[in-house]
mmCIF file of C-alpha atoms in Angstrom:
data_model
loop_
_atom_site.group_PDB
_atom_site.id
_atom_site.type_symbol
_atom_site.label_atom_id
_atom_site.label_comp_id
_atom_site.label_asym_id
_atom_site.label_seq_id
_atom_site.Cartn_x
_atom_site.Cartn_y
_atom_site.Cartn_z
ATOM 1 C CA UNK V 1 83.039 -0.903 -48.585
ATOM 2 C CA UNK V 2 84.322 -4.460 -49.081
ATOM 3 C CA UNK V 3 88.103 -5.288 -50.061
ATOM 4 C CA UNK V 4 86.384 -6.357 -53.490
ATOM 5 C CA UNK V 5 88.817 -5.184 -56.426
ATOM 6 C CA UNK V 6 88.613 -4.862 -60.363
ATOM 7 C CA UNK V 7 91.231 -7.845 -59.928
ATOM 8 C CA UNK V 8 89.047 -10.533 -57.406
ATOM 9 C CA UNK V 9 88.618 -13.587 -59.318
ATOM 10 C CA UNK V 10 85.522 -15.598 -58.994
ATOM 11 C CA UNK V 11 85.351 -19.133 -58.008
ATOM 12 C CA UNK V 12 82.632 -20.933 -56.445
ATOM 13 C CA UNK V 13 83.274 -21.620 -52.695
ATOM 14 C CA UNK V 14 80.152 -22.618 -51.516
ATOM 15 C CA UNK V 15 76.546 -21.729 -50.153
ATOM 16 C CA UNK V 16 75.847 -20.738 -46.844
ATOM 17 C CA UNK V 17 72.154 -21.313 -45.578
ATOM 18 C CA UNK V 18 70.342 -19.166 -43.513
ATOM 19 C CA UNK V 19 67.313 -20.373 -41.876
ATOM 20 C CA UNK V 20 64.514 -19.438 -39.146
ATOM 21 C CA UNK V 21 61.239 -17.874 -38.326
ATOM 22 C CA UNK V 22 60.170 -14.636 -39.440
ATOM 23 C CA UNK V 23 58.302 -13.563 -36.057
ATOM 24 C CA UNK V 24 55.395 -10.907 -36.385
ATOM 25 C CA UNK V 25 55.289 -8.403 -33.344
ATOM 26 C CA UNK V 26 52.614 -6.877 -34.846
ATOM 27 C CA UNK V 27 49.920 -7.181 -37.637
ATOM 28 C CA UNK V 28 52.189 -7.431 -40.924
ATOM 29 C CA UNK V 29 50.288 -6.385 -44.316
ATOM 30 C CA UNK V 30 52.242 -7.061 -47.878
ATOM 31 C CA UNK V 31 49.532 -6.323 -50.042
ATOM 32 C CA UNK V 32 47.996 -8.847 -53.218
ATOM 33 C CA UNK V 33 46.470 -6.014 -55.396
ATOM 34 C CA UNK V 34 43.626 -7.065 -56.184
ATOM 35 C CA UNK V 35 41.715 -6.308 -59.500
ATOM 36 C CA UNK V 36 37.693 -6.863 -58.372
ATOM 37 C CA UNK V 37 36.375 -6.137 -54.685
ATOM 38 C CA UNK V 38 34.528 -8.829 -52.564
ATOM 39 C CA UNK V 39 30.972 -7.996 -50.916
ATOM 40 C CA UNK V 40 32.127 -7.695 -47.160
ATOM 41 C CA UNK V 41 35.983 -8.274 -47.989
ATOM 42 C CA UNK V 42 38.722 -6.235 -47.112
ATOM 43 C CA UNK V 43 39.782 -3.083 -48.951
ATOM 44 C CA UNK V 44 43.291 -4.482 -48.982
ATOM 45 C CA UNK V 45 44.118 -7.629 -49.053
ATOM 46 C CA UNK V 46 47.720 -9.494 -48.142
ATOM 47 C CA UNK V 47 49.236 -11.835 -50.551
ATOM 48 C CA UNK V 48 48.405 -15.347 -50.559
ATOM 49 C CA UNK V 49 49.432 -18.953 -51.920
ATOM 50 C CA UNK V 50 47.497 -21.303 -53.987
ATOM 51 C CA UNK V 51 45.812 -22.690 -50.705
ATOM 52 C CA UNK V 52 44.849 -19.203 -49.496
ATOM 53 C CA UNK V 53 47.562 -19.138 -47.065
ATOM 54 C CA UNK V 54 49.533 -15.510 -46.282
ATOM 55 C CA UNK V 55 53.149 -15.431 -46.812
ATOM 56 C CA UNK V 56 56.280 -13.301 -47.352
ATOM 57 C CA UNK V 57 57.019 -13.106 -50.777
ATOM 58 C CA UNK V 58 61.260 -13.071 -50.876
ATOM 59 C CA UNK V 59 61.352 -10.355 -53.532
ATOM 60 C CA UNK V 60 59.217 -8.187 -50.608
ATOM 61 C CA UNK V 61 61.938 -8.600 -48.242
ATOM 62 C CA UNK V 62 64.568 -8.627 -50.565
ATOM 63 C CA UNK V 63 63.613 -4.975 -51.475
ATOM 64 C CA UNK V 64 63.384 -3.829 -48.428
ATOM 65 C CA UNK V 65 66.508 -5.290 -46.968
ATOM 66 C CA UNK V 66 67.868 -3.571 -49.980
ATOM 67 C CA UNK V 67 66.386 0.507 -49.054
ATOM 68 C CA UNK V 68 67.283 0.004 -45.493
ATOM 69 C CA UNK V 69 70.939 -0.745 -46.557
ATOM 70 C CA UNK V 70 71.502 1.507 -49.495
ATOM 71 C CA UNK V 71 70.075 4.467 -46.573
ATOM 72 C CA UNK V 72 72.296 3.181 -43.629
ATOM 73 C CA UNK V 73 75.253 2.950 -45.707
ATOM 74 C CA UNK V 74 74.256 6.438 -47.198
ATOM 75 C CA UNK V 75 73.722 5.376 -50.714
ATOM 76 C CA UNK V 76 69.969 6.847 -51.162
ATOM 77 C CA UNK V 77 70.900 9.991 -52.086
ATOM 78 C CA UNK V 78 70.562 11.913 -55.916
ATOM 79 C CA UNK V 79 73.752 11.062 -57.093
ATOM 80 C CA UNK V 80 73.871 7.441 -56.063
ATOM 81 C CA UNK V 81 70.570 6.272 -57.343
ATOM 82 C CA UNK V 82 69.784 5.713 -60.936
ATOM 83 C CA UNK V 83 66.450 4.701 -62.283
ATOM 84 C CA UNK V 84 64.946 1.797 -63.339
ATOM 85 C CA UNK V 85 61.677 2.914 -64.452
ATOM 86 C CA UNK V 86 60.701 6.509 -65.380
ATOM 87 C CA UNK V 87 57.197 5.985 -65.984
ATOM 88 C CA UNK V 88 55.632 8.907 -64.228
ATOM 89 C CA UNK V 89 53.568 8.051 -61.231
ATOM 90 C CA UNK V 90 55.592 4.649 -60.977
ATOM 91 C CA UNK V 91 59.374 5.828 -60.866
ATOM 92 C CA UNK V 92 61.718 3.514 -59.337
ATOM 93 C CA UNK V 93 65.180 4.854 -58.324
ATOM 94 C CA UNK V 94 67.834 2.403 -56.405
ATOM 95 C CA UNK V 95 71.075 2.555 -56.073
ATOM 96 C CA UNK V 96 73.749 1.144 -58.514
ATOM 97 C CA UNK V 97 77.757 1.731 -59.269
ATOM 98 C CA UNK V 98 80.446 0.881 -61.323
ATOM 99 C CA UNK V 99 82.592 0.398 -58.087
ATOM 100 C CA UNK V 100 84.153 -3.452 -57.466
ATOM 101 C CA UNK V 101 83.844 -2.665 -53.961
ATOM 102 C CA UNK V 102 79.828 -1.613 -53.579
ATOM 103 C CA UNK V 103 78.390 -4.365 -51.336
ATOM 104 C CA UNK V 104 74.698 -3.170 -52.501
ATOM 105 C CA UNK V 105 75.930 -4.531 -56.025
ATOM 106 C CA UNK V 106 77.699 -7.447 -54.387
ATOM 107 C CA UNK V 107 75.000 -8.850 -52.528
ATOM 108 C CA UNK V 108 72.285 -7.802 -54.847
ATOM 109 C CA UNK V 109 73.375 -7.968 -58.388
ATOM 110 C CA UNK V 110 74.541 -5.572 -61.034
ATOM 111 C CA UNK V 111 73.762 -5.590 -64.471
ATOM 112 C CA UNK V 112 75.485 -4.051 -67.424
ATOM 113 C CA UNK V 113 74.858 -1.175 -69.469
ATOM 114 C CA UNK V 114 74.344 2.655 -69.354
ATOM 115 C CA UNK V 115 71.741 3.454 -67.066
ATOM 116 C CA UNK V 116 70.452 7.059 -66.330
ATOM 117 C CA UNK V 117 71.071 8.721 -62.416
ATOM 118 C CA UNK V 118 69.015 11.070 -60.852
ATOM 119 C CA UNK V 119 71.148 13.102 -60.755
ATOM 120 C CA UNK V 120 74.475 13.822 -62.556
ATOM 121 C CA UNK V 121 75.750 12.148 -65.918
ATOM 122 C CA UNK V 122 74.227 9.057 -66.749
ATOM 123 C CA UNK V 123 76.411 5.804 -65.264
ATOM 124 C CA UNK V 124 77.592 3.385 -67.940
ATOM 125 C CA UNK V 125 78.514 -0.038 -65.876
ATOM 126 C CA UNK V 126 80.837 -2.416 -68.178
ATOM 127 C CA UNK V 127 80.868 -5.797 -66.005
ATOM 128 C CA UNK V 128 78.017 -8.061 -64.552
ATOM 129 C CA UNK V 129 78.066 -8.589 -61.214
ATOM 130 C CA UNK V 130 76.441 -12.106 -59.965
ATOM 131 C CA UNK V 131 73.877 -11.444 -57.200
ATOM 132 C CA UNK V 132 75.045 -13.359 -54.115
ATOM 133 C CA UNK V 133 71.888 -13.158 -51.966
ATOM 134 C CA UNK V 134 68.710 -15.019 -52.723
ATOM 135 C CA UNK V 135 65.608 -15.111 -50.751
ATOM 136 C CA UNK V 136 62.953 -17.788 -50.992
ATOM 137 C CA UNK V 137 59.132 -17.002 -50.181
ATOM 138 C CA UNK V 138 58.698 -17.347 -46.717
ATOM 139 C CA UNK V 139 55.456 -19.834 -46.270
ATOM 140 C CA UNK V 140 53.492 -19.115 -42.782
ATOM 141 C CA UNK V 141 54.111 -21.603 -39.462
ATOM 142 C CA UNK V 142 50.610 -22.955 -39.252
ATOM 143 C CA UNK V 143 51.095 -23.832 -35.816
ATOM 144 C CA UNK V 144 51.824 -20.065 -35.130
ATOM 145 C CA UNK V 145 48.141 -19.366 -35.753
ATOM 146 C CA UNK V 146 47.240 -20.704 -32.325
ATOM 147 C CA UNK V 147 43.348 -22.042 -31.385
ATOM 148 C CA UNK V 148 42.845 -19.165 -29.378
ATOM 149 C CA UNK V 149 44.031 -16.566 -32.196
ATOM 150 C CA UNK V 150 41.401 -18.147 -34.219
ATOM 151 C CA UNK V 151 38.935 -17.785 -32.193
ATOM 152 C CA UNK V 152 39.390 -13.660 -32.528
ATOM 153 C CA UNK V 153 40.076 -13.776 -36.356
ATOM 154 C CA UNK V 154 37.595 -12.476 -39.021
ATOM 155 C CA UNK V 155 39.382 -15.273 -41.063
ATOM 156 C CA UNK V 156 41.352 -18.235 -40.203
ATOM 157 C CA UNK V 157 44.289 -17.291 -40.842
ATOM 158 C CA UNK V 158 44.434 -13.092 -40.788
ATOM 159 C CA UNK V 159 42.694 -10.074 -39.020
ATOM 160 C CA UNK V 160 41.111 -6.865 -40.476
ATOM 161 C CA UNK V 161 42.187 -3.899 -39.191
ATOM 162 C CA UNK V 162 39.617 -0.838 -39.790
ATOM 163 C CA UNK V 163 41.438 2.611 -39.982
ATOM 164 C CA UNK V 164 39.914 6.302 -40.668
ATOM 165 C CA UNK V 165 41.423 9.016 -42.680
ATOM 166 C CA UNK V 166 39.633 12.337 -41.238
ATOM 167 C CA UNK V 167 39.192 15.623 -43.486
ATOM 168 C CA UNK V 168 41.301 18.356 -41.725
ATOM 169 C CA UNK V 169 38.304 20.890 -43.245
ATOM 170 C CA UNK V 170 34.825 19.404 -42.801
ATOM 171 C CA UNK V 171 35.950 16.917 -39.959
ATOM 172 C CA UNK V 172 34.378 14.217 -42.266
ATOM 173 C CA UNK V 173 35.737 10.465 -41.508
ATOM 174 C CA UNK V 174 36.392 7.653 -44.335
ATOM 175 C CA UNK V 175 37.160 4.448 -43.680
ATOM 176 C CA UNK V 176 39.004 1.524 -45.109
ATOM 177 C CA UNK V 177 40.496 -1.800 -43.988
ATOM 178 C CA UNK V 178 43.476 -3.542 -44.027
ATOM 179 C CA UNK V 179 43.925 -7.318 -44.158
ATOM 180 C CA UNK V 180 46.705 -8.155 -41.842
ATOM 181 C CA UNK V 181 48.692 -11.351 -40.731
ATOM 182 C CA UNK V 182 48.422 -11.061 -36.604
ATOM 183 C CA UNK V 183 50.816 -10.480 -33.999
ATOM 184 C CA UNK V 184 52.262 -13.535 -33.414
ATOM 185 C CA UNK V 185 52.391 -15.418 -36.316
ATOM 186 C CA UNK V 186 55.579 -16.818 -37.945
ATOM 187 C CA UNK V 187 56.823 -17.408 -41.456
ATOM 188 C CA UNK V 188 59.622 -19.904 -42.317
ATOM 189 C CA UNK V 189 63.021 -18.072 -43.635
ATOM 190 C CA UNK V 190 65.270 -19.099 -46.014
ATOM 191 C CA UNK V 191 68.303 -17.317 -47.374
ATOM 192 C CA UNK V 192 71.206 -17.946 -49.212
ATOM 193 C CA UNK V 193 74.254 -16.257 -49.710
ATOM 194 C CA UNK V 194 76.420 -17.413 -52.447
ATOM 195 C CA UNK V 195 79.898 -17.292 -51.669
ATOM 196 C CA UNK V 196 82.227 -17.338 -54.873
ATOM 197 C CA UNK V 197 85.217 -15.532 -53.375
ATOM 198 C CA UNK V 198 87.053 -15.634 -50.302
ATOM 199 C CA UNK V 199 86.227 -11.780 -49.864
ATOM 200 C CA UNK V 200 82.271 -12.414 -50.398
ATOM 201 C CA UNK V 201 82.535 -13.831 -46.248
ATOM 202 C CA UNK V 202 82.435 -10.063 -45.702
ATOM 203 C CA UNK V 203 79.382 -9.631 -46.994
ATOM 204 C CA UNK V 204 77.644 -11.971 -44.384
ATOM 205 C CA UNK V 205 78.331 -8.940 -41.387
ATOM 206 C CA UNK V 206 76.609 -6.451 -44.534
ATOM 207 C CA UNK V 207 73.010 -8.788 -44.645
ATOM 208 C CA UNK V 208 73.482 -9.149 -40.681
ATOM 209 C CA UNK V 209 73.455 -5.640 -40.870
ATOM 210 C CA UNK V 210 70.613 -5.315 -42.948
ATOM 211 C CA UNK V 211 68.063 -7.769 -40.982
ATOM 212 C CA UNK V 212 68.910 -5.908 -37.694
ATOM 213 C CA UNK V 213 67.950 -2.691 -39.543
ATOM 214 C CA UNK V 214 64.601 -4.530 -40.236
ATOM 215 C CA UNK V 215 63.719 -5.838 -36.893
ATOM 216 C CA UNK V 216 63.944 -1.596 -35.857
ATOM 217 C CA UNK V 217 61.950 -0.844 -38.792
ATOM 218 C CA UNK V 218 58.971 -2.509 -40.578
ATOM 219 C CA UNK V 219 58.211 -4.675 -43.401
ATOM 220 C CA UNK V 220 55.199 -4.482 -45.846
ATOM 221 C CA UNK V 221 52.411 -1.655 -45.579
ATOM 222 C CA UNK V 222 51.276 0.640 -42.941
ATOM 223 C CA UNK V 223 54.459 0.615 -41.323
ATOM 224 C CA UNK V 224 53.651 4.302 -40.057
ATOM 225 C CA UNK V 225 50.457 2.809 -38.660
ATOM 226 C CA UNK V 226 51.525 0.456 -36.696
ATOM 227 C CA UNK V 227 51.716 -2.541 -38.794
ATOM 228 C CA UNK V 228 55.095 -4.531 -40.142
ATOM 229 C CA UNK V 229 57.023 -4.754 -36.815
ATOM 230 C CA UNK V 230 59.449 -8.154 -37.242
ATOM 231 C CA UNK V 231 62.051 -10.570 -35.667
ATOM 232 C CA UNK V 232 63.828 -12.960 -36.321
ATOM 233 C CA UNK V 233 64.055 -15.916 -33.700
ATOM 234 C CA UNK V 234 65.721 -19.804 -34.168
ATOM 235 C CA UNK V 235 68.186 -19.008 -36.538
ATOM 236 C CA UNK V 236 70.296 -21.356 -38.306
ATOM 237 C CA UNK V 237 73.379 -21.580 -40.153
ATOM 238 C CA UNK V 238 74.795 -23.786 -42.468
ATOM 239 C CA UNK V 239 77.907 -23.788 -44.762
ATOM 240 C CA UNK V 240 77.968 -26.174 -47.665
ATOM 241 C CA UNK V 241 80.759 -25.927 -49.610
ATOM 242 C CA UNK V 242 81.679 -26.955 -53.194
ATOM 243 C CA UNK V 243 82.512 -30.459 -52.222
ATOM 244 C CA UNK V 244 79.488 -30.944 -50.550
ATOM 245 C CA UNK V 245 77.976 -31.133 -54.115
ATOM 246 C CA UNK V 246 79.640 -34.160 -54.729
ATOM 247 C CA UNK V 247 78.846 -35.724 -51.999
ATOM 248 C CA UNK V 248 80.779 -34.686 -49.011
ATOM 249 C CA UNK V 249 78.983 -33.201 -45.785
ATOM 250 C CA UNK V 250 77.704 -29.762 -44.557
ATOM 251 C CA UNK V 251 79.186 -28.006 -41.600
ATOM 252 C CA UNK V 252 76.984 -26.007 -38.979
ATOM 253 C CA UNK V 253 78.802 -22.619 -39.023
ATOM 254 C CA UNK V 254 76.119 -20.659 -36.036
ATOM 255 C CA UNK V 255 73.119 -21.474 -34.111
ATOM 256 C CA UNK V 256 70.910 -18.324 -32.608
ATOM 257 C CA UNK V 257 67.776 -17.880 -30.714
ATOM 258 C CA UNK V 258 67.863 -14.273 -32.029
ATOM 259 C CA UNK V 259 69.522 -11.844 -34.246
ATOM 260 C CA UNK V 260 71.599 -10.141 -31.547
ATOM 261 C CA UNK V 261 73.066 -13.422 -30.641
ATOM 262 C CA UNK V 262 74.198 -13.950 -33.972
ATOM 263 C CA UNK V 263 75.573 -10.427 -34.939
ATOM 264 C CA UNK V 264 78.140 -11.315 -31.842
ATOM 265 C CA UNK V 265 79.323 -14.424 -33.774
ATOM 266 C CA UNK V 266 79.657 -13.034 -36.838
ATOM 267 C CA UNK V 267 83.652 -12.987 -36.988
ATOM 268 C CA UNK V 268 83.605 -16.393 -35.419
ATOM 269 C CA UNK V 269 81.177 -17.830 -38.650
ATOM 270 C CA UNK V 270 83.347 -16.373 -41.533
ATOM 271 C CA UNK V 271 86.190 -18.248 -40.022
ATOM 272 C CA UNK V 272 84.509 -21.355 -40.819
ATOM 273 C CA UNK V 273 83.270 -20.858 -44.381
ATOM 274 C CA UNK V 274 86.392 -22.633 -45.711
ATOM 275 C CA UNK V 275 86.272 -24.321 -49.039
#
């Protein structure tokens, strides 16, 4: 838990930036839906941009920053997670408290109201709490799709992957495919983390935490199969504080050719993000 209390005051301190490349170690597939099927096209497709271009939506790795934390810091359990849709077949249950001190509602947002829990009396939250971390869609590194990928593409830009599903009775195989970005390719990250409190710098070891949880786990679909394995290389970051918004200058608080290198410099980082 953070030393948030009912008593913190807000003030705006400042932004820090977090930027890099979003490395795939193997095939990564965040799925488009997709409402018609295509003669020859892939039973699943990943999501694309306007141009036809893959790329991470933020609110994909937003959410899943979000489950990995709310399990490591043992918050996925009955009596921690409320729901936010009930609709049967599509419930959603995440984790939510009335506690100052919950960084899941620090970093992520926390909106008033009486919600219902899974399990236990429902949870009536009286105060907002402003989300502190925003994550932009993370467009692909052209130049990470390399000539010689291209050349073993079924597409320019992303692979197919054909998988089986085998009847445990009859022995009987079906197939279907899955649209993937390949190994190798890179997306361009951007996060923020809003800093409007001198105790909010704690929070920066917290979404550390959670993107090192990520690179051990995967992102998107078929994460059992393989697919979704991530890192994240050339990292960046950069403190900009209030008076930088009126014209003063930005201060580079970390710079890390990995995530392991910049977990050891955490302590070192919040020490800089001075107003």
């Amino acid at each position: 838990m953070s030393s948030h209390t009912a008593q913190t005051e807000l003030s705006f301190l400042g932004k820090l930036l977090i930027e890099g490349d979003l490395v795939c170690e193997t095939g990564l597939h965040i799925g488009a839906g997709k409402g018609t099927l295509e003669i020859g096209g892939a039973d699943n497709p990943v999501v694309k941009d306007a141009f036809g271009r893959p790329y991470v939506p933020g609110s994909s790795l937003r959410g899943r920053l979000r489950s990995l934390l709310e399990q490591a810091l043992g918050l996925a359990t009955p009596k921690q997670l409320v729901y936010v849709s009930k609709r049967k077949g599509q419930e959603v249950r995440i984790h939510s408290s009335d506690s100052p001190s919950d960084e899941i509602c620090l970093l992520f947002g926390r909106v008033p109201g009486r919600v219902e829990r899974v399990e236990g009396d429902a949870l009536g939250q009286a105060t907002i709490t402003p989300a502190r971390l925003s994550i932009s869609d993370a467009p692909l590194n052209l130049d990470s799709i390399t000539a010689a990928m291209r050349e073993s593409l079924d597409d320019e830009l992303t692979e197919v992957k054909s998988e089986s599903a085998i009847d445990r009775i009859t022995a009987q195989s079906q197939s279907r495919t899955l649209e993937r970005v390949p190994a190798g390719a890179s997306f361009k990250l951007r996060i923020v983390l809003d800093v409007l409190c001198a105790e909010d710098k704690e929070l920066l070891g917290t979404l550390i935490q959670g993107l090192s949880l990520l690179e051990d786990d995967t992102l998107g679909g078929g994460g059992s199969r393989g697919s979704g394995r991530v890192s994240f290389t050339n990292l960046k970051l950069t403190w900009r504080n209030a008076a930088f918004y009126k014209g003063g200058a930005e201060t580079e608080a970390a710079a890390a050719s990995d995530l392991a290198t910049l977990r050891a410099q955490v302590s070192d980082i919040t020490q800089k993000l001075e107003a």
